[in-house]
PDB file of C-alpha atoms in Angstrom:
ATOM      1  CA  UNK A   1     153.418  97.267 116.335  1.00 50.00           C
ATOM      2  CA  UNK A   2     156.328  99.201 116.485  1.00 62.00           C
ATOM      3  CA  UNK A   3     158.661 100.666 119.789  1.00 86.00           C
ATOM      4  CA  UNK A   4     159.185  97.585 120.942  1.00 95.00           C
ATOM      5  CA  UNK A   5     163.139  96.069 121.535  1.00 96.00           C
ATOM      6  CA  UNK A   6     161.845  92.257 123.358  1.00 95.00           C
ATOM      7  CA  UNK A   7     159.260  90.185 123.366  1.00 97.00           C
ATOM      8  CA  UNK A   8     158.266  87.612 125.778  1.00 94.00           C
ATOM      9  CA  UNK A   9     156.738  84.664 124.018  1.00 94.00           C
ATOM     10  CA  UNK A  10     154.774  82.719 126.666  1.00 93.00           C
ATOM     11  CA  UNK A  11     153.147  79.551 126.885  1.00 91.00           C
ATOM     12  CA  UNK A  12     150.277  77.684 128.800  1.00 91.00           C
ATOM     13  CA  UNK A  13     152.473  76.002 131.151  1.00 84.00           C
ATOM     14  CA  UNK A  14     153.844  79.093 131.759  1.00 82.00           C
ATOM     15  CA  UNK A  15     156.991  78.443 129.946  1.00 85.00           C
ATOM     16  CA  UNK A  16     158.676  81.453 127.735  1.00 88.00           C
ATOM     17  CA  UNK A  17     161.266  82.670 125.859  1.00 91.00           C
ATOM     18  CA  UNK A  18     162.412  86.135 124.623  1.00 92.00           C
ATOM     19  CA  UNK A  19     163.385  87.054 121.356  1.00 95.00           C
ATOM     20  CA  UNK A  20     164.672  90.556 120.423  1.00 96.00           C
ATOM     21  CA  UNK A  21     162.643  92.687 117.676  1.00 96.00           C
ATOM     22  CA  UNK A  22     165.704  92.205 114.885  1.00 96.00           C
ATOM     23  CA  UNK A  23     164.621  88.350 114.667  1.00 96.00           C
ATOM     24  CA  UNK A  24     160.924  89.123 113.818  1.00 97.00           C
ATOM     25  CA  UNK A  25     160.832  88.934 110.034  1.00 96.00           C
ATOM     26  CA  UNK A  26     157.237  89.725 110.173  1.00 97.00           C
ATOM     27  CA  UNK A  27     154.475  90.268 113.052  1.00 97.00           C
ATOM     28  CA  UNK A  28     150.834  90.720 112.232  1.00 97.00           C
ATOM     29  CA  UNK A  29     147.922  90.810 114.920  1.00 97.00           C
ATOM     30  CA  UNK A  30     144.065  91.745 114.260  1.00 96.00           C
ATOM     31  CA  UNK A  31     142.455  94.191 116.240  1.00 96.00           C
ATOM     32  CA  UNK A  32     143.458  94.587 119.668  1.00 95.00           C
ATOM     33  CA  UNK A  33     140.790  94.873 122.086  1.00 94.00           C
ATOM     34  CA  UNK A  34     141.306  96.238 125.628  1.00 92.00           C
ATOM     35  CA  UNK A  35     141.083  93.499 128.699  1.00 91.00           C
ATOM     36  CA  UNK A  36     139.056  95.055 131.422  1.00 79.00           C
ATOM     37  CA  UNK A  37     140.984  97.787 133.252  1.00 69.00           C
ATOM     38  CA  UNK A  38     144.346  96.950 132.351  1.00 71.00           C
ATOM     39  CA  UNK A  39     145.304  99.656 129.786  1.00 76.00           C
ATOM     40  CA  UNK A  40     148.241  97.409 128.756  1.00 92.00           C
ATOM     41  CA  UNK A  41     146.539  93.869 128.094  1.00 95.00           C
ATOM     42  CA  UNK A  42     144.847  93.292 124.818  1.00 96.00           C
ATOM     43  CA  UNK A  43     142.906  89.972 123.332  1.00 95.00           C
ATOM     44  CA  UNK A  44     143.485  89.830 118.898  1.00 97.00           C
ATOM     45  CA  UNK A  45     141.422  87.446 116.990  1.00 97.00           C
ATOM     46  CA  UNK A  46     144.549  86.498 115.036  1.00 97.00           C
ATOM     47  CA  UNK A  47     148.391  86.662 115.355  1.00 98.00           C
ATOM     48  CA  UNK A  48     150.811  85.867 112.384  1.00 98.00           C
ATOM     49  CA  UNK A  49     154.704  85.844 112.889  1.00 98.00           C
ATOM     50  CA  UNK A  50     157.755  84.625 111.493  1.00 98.00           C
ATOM     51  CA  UNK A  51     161.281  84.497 113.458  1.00 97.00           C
ATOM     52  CA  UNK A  52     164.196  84.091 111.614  1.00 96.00           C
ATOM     53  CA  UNK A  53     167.119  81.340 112.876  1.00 94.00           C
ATOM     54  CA  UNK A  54     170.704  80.694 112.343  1.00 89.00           C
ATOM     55  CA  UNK A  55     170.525  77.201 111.503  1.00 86.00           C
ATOM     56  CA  UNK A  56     168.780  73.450 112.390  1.00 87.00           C
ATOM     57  CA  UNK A  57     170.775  73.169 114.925  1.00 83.00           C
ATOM     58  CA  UNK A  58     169.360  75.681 117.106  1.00 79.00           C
ATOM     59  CA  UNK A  59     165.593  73.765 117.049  1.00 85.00           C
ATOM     60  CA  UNK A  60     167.188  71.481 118.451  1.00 81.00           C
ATOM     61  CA  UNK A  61     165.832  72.165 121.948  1.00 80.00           C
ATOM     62  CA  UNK A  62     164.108  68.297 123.753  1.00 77.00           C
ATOM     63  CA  UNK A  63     161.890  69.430 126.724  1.00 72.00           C
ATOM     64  CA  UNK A  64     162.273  66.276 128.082  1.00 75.00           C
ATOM     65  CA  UNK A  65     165.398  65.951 127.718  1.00 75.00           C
ATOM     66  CA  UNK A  66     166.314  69.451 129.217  1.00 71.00           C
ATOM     67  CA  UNK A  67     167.369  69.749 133.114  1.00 68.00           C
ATOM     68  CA  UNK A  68     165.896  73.105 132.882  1.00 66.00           C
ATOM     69  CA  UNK A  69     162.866  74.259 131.272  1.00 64.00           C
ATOM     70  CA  UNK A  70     162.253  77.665 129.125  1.00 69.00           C
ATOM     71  CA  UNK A  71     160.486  79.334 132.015  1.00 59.00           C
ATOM     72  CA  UNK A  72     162.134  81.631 134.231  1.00 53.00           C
ATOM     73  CA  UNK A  73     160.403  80.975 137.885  1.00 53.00           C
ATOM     74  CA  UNK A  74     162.085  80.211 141.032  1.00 51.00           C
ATOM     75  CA  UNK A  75     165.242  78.185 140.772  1.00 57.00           C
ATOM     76  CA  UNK A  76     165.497  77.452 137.004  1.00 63.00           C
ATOM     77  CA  UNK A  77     169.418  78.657 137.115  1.00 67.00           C
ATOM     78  CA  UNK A  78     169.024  79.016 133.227  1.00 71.00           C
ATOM     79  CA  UNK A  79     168.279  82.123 130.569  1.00 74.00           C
ATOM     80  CA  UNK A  80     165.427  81.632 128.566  1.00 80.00           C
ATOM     81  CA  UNK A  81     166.833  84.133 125.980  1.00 80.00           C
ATOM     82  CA  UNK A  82     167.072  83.108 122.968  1.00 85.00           C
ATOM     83  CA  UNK A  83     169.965  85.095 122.463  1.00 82.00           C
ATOM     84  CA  UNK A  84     171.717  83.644 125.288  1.00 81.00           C
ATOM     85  CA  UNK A  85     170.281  80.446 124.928  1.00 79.00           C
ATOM     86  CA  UNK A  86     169.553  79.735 120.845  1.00 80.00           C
ATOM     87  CA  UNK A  87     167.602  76.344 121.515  1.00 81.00           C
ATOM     88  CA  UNK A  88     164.755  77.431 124.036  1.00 85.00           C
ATOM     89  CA  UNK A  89     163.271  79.058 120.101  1.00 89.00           C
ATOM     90  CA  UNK A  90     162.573  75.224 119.123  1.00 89.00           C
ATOM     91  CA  UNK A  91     160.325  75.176 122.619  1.00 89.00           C
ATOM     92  CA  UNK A  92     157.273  76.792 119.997  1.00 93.00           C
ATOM     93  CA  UNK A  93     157.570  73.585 117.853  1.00 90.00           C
ATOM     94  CA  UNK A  94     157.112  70.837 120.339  1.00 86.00           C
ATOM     95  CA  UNK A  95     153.761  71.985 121.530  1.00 87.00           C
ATOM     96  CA  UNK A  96     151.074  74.420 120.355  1.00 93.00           C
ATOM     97  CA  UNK A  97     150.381  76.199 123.333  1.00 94.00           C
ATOM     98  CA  UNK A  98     151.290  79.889 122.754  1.00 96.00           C
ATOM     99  CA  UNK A  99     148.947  82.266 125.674  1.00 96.00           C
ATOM    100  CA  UNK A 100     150.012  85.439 124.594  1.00 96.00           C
ATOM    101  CA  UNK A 101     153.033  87.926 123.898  1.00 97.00           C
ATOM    102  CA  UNK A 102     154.415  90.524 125.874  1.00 96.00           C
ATOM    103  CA  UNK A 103     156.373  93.458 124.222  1.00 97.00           C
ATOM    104  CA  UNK A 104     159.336  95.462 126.094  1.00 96.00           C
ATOM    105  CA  UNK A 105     160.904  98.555 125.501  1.00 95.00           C
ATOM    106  CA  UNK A 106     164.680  99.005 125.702  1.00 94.00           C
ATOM    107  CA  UNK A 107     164.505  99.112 129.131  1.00 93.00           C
ATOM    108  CA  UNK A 108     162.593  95.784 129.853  1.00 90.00           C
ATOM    109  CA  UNK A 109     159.744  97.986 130.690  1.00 94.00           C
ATOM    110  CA  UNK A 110     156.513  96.258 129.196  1.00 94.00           C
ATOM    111  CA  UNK A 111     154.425  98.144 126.628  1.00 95.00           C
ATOM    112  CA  UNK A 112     151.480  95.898 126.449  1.00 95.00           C
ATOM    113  CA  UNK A 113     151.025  92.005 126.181  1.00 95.00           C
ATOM    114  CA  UNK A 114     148.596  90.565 123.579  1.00 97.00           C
ATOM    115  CA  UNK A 115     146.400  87.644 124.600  1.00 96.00           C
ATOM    116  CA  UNK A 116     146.004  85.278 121.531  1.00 97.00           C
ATOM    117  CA  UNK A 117     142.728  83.236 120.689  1.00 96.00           C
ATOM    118  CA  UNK A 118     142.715  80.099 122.388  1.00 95.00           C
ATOM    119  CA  UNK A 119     139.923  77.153 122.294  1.00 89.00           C
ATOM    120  CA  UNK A 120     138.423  76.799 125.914  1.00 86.00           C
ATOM    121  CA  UNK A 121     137.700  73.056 124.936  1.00 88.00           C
ATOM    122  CA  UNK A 122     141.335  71.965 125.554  1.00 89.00           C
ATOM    123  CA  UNK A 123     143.160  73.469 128.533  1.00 90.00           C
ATOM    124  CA  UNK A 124     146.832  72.351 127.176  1.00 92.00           C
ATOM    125  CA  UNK A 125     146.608  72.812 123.324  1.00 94.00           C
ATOM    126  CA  UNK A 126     145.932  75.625 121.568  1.00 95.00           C
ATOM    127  CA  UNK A 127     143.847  74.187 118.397  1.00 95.00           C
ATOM    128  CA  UNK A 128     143.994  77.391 116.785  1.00 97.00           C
ATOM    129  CA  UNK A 129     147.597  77.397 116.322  1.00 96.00           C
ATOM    130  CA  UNK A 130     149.729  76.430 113.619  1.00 97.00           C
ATOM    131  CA  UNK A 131     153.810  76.515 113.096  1.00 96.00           C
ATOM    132  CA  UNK A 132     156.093  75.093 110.932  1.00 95.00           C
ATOM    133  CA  UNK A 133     159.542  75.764 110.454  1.00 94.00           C
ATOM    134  CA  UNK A 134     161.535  76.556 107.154  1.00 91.00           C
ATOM    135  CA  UNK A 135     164.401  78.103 104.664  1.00 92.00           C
ATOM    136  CA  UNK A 136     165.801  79.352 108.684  1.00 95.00           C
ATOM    137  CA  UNK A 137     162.098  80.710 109.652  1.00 97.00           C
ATOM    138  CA  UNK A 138     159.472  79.637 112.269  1.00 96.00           C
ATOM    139  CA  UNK A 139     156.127  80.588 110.963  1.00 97.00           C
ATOM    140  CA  UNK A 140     153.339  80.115 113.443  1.00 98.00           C
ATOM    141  CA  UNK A 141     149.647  81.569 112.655  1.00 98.00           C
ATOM    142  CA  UNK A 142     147.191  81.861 115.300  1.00 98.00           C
ATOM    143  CA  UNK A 143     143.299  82.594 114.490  1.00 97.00           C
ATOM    144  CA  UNK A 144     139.959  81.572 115.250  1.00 90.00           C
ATOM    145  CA  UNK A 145     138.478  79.361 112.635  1.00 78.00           C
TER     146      UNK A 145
END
């Protein structure tokens, strides 16, 4: 997957957070299949990634402890870049809910978004998802089992 300058991580509470290409140390999908008429929305049977990070520090983000959440909807005042806002990238370790991923151009003009697998048996958790976080890299892997 290359072109693309953003992506938009989002979750299943519809929570994200955008990271810019240059973190991405390495972004794998399977085949992307085409969702109904939507020439830009895909479903992949498996998603590996691996963003790099400055230090601890900055996974240091507490959802409940946060008077703002990651999402950007009505009236959350706050970025949920992580360039603008390095903690929101510790948001993909408290829960395993990543939906899917949306990738921008340079100007913020979506290319396609990419629907990971998710387990229908569990509406909040996605069971297929893994992530740790390690020597200043989050690794999450996504795939049906």
């Amino acid at each position: 997957m290359n072109g693309f300058h953003y992506v938009d991580i989002v979750f299943e509470n519809v929570e994200s957070i955008i990271i810019k290409a240059d973190r991405f140390v390495r972004l794998d999908m399977g085949p992307l299949k085409e969702n109904g008429a939507s020439a830009k929305s895909y479903s992949t049977d498996s998603l590996q990634m691996a963003i790099s990070f400055e230090d601890e520090s900055v996974l240091a983000y507490d959802p409940n402890s946060e008077p703002h959440p990651a999402g950007m909807y009505t009236s959350n005042p706050l970025s949920n870049e992580v360039a603008e806002r390095p903690a929101v990238l510790g948001r993909i370790l408290h829960y395993r809910d990543i939906v899917n991923l949306t990738f921008f151009d340079e100007q913020e003009q979506v290319i396609k978004t990419v629907y990971v697998p998710w387990r229908e048996e569990d509406e909040y958790t996605n069971e297929y998802m893994e992530v740790k976080a390690e020597a200043r890299v989050i690794e999450v892997k996504i795939a049906e089992r």
